[in-house]
Short mmCIF file of C-alpha atoms in Angstrom, two decimals:
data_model
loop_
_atom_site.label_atom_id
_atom_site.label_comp_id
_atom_site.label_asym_id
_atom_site.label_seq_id
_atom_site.Cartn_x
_atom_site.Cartn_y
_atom_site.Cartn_z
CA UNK R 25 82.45 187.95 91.69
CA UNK R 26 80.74 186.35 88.70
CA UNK R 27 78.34 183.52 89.32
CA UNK R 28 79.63 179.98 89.14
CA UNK R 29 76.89 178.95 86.85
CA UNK R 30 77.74 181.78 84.50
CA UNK R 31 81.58 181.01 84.63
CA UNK R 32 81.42 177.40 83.77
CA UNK R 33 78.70 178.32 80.69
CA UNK R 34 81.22 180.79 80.17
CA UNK R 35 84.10 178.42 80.00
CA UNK R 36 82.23 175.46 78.29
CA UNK R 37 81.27 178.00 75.30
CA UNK R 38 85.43 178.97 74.96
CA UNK R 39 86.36 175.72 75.00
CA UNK R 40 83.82 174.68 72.31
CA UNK R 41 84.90 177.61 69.83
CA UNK R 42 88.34 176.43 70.43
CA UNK R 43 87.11 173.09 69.54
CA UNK R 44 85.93 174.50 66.01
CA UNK R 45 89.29 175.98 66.00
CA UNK R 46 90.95 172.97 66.28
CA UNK R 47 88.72 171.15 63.48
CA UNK R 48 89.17 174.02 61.14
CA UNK R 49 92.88 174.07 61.13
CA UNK R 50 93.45 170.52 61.51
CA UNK R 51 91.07 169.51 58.88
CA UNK R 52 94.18 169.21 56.63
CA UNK R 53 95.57 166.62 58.79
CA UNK R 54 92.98 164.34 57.71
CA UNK R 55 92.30 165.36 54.15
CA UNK R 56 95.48 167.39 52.79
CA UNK R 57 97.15 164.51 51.33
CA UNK R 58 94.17 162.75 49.74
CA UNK R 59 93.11 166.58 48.07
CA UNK R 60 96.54 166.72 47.14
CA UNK R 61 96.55 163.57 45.50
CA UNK R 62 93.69 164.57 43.78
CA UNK R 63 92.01 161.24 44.68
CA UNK R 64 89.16 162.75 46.36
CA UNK R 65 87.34 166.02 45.74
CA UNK R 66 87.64 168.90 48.75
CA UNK R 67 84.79 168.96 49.51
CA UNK R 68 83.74 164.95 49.54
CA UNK R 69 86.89 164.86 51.44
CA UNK R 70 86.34 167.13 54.20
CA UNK R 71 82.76 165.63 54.81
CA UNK R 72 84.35 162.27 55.29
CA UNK R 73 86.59 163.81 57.66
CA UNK R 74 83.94 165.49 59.77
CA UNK R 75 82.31 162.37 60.17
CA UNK R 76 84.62 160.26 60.92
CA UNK R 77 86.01 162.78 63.36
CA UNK R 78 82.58 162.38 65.62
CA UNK R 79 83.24 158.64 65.46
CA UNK R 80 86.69 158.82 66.86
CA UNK R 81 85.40 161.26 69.95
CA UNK R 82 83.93 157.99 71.17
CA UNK R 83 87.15 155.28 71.10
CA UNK R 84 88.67 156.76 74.46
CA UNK R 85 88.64 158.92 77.35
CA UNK R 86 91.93 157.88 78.07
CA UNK R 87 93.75 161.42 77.02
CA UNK R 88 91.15 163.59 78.25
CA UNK R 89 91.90 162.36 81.30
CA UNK R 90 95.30 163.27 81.54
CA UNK R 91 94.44 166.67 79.91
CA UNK R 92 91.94 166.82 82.69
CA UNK R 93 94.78 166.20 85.26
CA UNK R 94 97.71 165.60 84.50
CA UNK R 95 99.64 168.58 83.63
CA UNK R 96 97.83 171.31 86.52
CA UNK R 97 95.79 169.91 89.66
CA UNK R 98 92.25 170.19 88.74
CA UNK R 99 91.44 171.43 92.64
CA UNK R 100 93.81 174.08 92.79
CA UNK R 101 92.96 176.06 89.56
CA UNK R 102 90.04 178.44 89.02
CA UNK R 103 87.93 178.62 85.90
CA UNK R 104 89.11 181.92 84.97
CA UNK R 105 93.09 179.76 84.43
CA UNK R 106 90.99 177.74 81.77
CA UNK R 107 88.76 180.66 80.68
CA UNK R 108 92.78 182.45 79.63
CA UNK R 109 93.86 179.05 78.91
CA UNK R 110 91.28 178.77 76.27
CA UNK R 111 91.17 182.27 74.84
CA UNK R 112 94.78 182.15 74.31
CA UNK R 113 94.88 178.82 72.49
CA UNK R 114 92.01 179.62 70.49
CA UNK R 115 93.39 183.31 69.09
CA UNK R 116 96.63 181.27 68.25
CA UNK R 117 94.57 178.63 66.64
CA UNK R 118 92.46 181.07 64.43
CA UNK R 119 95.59 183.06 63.48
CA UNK R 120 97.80 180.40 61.86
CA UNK R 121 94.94 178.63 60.52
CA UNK R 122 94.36 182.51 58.71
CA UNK R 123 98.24 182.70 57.75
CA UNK R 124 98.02 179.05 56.25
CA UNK R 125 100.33 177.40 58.46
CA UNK R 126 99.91 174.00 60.71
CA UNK R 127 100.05 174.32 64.01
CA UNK R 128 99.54 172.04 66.80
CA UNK R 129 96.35 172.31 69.05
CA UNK R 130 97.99 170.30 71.51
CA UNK R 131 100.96 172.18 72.36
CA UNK R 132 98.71 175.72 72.22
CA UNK R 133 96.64 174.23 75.07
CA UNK R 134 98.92 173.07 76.69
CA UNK R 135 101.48 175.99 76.56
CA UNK R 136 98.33 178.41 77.35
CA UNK R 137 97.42 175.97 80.62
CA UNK R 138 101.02 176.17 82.11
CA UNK R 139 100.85 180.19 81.28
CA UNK R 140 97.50 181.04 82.81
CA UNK R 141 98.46 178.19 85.57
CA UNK R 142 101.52 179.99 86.30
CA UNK R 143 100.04 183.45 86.82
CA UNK R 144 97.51 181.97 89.62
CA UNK R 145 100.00 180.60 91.72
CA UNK R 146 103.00 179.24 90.20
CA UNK R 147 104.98 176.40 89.39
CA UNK R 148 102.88 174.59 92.78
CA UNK R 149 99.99 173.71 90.79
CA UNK R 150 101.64 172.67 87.59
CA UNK R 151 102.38 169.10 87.67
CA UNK R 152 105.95 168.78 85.86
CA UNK R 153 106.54 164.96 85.52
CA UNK R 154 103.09 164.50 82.81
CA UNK R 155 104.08 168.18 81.26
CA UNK R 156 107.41 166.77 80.47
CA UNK R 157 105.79 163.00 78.94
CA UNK R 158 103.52 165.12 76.83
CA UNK R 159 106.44 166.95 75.39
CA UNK R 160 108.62 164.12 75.14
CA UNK R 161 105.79 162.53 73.07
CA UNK R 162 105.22 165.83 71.11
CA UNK R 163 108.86 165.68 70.15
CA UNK R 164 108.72 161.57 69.42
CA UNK R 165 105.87 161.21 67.43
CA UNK R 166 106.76 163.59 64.25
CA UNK R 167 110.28 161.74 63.93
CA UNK R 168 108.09 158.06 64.54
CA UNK R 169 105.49 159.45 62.07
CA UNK R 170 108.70 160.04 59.43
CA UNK R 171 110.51 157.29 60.23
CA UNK R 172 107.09 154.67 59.63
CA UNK R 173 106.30 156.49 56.38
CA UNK R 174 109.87 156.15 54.91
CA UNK R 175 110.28 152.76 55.80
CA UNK R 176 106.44 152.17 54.15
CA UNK R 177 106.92 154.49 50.96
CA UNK R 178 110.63 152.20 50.42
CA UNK R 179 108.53 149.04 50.92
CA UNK R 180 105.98 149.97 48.51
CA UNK R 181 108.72 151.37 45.68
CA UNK R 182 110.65 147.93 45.88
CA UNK R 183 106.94 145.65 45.60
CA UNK R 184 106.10 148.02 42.82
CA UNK R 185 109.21 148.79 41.17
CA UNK R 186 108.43 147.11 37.85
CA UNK R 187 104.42 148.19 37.49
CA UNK R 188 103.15 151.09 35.58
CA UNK R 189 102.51 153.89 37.26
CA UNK R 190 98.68 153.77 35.58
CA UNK R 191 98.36 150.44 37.76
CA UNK R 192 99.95 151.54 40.93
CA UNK R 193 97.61 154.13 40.86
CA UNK R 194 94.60 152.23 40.36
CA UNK R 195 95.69 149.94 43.69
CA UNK R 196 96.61 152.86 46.07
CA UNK R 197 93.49 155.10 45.05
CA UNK R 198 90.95 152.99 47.10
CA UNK R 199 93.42 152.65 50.07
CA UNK R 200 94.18 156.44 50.35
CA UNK R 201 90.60 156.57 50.39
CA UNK R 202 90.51 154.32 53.53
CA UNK R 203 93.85 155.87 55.34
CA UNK R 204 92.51 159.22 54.64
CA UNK R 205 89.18 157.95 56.75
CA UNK R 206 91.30 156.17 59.17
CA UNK R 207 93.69 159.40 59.69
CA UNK R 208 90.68 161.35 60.17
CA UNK R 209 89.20 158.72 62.73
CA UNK R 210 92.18 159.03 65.04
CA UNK R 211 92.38 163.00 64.52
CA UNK R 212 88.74 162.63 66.41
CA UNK R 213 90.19 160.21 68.67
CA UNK R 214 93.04 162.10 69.70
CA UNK R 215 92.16 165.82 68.99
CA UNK R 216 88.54 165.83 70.40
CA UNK R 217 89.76 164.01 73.91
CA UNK R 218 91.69 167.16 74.85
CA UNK R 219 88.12 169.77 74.75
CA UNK R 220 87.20 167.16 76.51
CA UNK R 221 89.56 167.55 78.95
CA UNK R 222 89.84 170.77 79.20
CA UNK R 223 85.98 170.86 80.22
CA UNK R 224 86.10 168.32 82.37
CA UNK R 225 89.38 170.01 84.03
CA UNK R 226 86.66 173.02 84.32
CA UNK R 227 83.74 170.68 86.03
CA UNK R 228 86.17 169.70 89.03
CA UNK R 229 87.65 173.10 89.30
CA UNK R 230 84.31 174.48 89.94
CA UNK R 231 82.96 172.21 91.90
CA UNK R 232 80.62 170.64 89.41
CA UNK R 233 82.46 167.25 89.45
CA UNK R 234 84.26 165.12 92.10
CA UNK R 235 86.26 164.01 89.78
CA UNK R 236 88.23 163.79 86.29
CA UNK R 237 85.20 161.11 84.89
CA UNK R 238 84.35 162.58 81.38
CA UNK R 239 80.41 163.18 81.19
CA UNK R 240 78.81 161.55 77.97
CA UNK R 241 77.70 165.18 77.11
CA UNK R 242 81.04 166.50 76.83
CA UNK R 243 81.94 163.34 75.16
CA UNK R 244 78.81 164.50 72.54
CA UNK R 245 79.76 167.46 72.27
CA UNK R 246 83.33 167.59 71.42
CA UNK R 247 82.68 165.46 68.95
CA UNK R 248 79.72 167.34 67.39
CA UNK R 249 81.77 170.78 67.62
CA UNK R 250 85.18 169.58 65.83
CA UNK R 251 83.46 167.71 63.36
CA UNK R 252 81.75 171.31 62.20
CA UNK R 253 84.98 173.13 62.53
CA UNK R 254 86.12 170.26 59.85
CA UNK R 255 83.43 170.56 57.51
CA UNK R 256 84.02 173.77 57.72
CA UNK R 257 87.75 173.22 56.74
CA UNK R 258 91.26 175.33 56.86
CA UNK R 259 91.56 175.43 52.98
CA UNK R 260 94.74 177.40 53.22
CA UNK R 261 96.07 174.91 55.49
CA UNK R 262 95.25 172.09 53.56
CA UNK R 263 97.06 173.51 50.57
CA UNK R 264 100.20 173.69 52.33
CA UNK R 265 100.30 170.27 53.83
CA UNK R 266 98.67 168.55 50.77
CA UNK R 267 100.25 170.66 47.57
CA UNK R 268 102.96 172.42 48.74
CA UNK R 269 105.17 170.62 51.33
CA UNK R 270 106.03 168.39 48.68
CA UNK R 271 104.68 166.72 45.48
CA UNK R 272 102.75 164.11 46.38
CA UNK R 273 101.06 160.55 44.60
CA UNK R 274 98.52 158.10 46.20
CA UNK R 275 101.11 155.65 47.56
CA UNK R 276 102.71 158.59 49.05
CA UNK R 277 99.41 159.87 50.71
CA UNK R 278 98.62 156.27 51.37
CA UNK R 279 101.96 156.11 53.57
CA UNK R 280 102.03 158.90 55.35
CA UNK R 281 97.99 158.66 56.49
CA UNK R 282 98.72 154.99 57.60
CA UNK R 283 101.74 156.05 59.47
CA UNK R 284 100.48 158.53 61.39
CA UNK R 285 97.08 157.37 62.09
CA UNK R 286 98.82 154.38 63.25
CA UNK R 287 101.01 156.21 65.81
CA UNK R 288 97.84 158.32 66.65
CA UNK R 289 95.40 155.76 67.82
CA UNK R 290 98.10 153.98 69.58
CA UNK R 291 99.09 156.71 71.93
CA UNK R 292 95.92 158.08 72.13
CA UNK R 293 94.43 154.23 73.67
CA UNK R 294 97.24 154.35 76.27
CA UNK R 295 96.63 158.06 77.21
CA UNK R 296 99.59 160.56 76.17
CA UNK R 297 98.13 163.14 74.00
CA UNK R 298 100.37 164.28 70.91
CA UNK R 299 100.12 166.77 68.49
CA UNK R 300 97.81 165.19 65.29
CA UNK R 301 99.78 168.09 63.11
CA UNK R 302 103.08 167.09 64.20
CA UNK R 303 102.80 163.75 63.07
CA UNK R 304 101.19 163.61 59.88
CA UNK R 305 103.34 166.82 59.20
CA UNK R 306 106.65 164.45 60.28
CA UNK R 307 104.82 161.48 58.40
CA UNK R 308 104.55 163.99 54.87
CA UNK R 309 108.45 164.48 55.09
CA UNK R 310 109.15 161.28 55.27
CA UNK R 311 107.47 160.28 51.87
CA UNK R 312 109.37 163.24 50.70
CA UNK R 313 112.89 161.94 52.15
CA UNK R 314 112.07 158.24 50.59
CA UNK R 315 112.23 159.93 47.17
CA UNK R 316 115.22 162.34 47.50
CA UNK R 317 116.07 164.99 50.22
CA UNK R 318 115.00 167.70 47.79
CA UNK R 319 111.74 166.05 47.35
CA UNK R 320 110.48 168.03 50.31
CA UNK R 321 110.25 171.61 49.66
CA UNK R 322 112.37 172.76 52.46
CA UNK R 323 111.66 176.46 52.68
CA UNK R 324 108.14 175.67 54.10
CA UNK R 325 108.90 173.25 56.12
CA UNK R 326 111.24 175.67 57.66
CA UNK R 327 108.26 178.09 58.05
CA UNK R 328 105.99 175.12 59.75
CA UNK R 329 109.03 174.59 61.77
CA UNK R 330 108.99 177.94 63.09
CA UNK R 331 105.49 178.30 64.17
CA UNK R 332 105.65 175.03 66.11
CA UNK R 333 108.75 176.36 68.10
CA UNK R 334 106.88 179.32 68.94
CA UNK R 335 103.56 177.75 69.52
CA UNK R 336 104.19 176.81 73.45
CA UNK R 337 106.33 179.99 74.41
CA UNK R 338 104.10 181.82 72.32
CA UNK R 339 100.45 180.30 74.41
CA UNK R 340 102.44 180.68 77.65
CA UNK R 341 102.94 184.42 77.51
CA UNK R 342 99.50 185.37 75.89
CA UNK R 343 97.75 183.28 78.61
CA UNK R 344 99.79 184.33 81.41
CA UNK R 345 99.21 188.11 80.18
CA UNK R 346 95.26 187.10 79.56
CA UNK R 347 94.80 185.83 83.17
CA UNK R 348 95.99 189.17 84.74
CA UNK R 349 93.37 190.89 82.59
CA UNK R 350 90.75 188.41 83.43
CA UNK R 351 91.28 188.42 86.97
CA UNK R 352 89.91 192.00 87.46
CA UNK R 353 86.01 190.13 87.54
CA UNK R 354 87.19 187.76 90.42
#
């Protein structure tokens, strides 16, 4: 039996390095389309996003708290759940991030929770009705995040229909600028909030808390950790979202940031977490579709596509399969 003290170190540390996980790979959320636009410089970019990422872990708690307990009961769960929980998400994390492809954070944690839940005891400590909201809003916000783009990018092509395309350029360059630091603001906000979560879900379990209150120094260092794993940046990912999804210009980047950093602060004030990735991924195709159907290259979309299907089966089964092996040290 391993001591308590040592477990929840043990747990905090996992769900820190998943934290870097999660800013390395979804660096590109923020930053892909203004690299790709070539309106900022990688690495400029990517420091923007880091810091603006630490700014966003402070505009809620709101999510963490339904990370924290709203999809397993935080006193009926051990640490070693989160311990698989987190080891599963993070492996996942690390390899797509490796193979280039976006993946959502959200739905790995949560798919490796309901696994490594599961194999303790069950379907009785998973709490169904906020597992289902979370996916409905998983599934909602990529076709919102397409849907606002396309009706921006058609706004902006009527308004601008008649002006060079030297000029246009000239206006939208300064406002990707500020939607890239805006998208990268609510990727802290919504991103960060679920490590916190997740550690705070660990606190209660163990005893360590009464309750799901977020300590400031999980608050501090959530923020601290994913803003590193963004500086540090998934370069691989970045080029697929930002140069090879589909062509893109500054109005284009301009929409799609907006869009989805719109939809992401929004849900992330009233508490549902999404998936960051899933939006500004949905938001990208929709500047695409506003040209022409084959302005989005569909062929890696399809691949994105796939990993996000298998993302939450995929978490389930490794966590599940993790929490057998971890149980031996209980």
């Amino acid at each position: 039996m391993l001591d308590p003290v040592v477990l929840i170190v043990f747990v905090v540390v996992l769900a820190l390095i998943f934290d870097f996980t999660n800013g390395w790979n979804d660096s590109a959320n923020a930053v892909a389309t203004v690299i790709g636009t070539r309106t900022m410089t990688p690495i400029k970019a990517v420091l923007m996003a880091a810091v603006l990422n630490l700014a966003g872990a402070f505009f809620s708690t709101a999510v963490a708290k339904m990370i924290g307990g709203g999809i397993v009961d935080p006193h009926n769960v051990t640490m070693l759940v989160i311990a698989a929980t987190l080891i599963s998400a993070t492996l996942w994390n690390a390899v797509m991030t490796i193979f280039g492809l976006p993946v959502s954070a959200s739905h790995g944690l949560m798919g490796s929770l309901i696994g490594a839940a599961f194999a303790y005891k069950g379907l009785a400590v998973i709490h169904m009705n906020g597992v289902m909201l979370i996916l409905a809003a998983m599934l909602i916000s990529p076709l919102l995040g397409g849907v606002v783009s396309y009706s921006m990018m058609k706004v902006i092509r009527a308004w601008f229909a008649n002006q060079p395309q030297s000029r246009v350029k000239r206006i939208f360059r300064p406002l990707q600028v500020f939607s890239a630091g805006f998208m990268a603001f609510s990727h802290g906000t919504a991103d960060a909030q679920k490590v916190m979560g997740i550690i705070t879900l660990a606190l209660v379990a163990g005893g360590f808390l009464p309750s799901v209150e977020v300590p400031f120094w999980v608050i501090l260092s959530s923020g601290l950790v994913m803003a590193l794993g963004t500086a540090y940046g998934g370069w691989r990912v970045i080029k697929t979202l930002g140069m090879r999804l589909n062509h893109l210009e500054t109005p284009h980047g301009f929409s799609a940031e907006t869009a989805a950093a719109l939809i992401l602060t929004t849900v992330a004030r009233i508490g549902v977490p999404v998936s960051t990735t899933h939006t500004i991924t949905g938001a990208i195709v929709g500047v695409g579709l506003s040209q022409r159907a084959k302005g989005v290259r569909w062929g890696i979309a399809g691949k994105i596509l796939y990993a996000w299907i298998f993302t939450l089966p995929g978490t389930a089964l490794m966590a599940y399969l993790l929490y057998h092996v971890l149980s031996v040290l209980e």
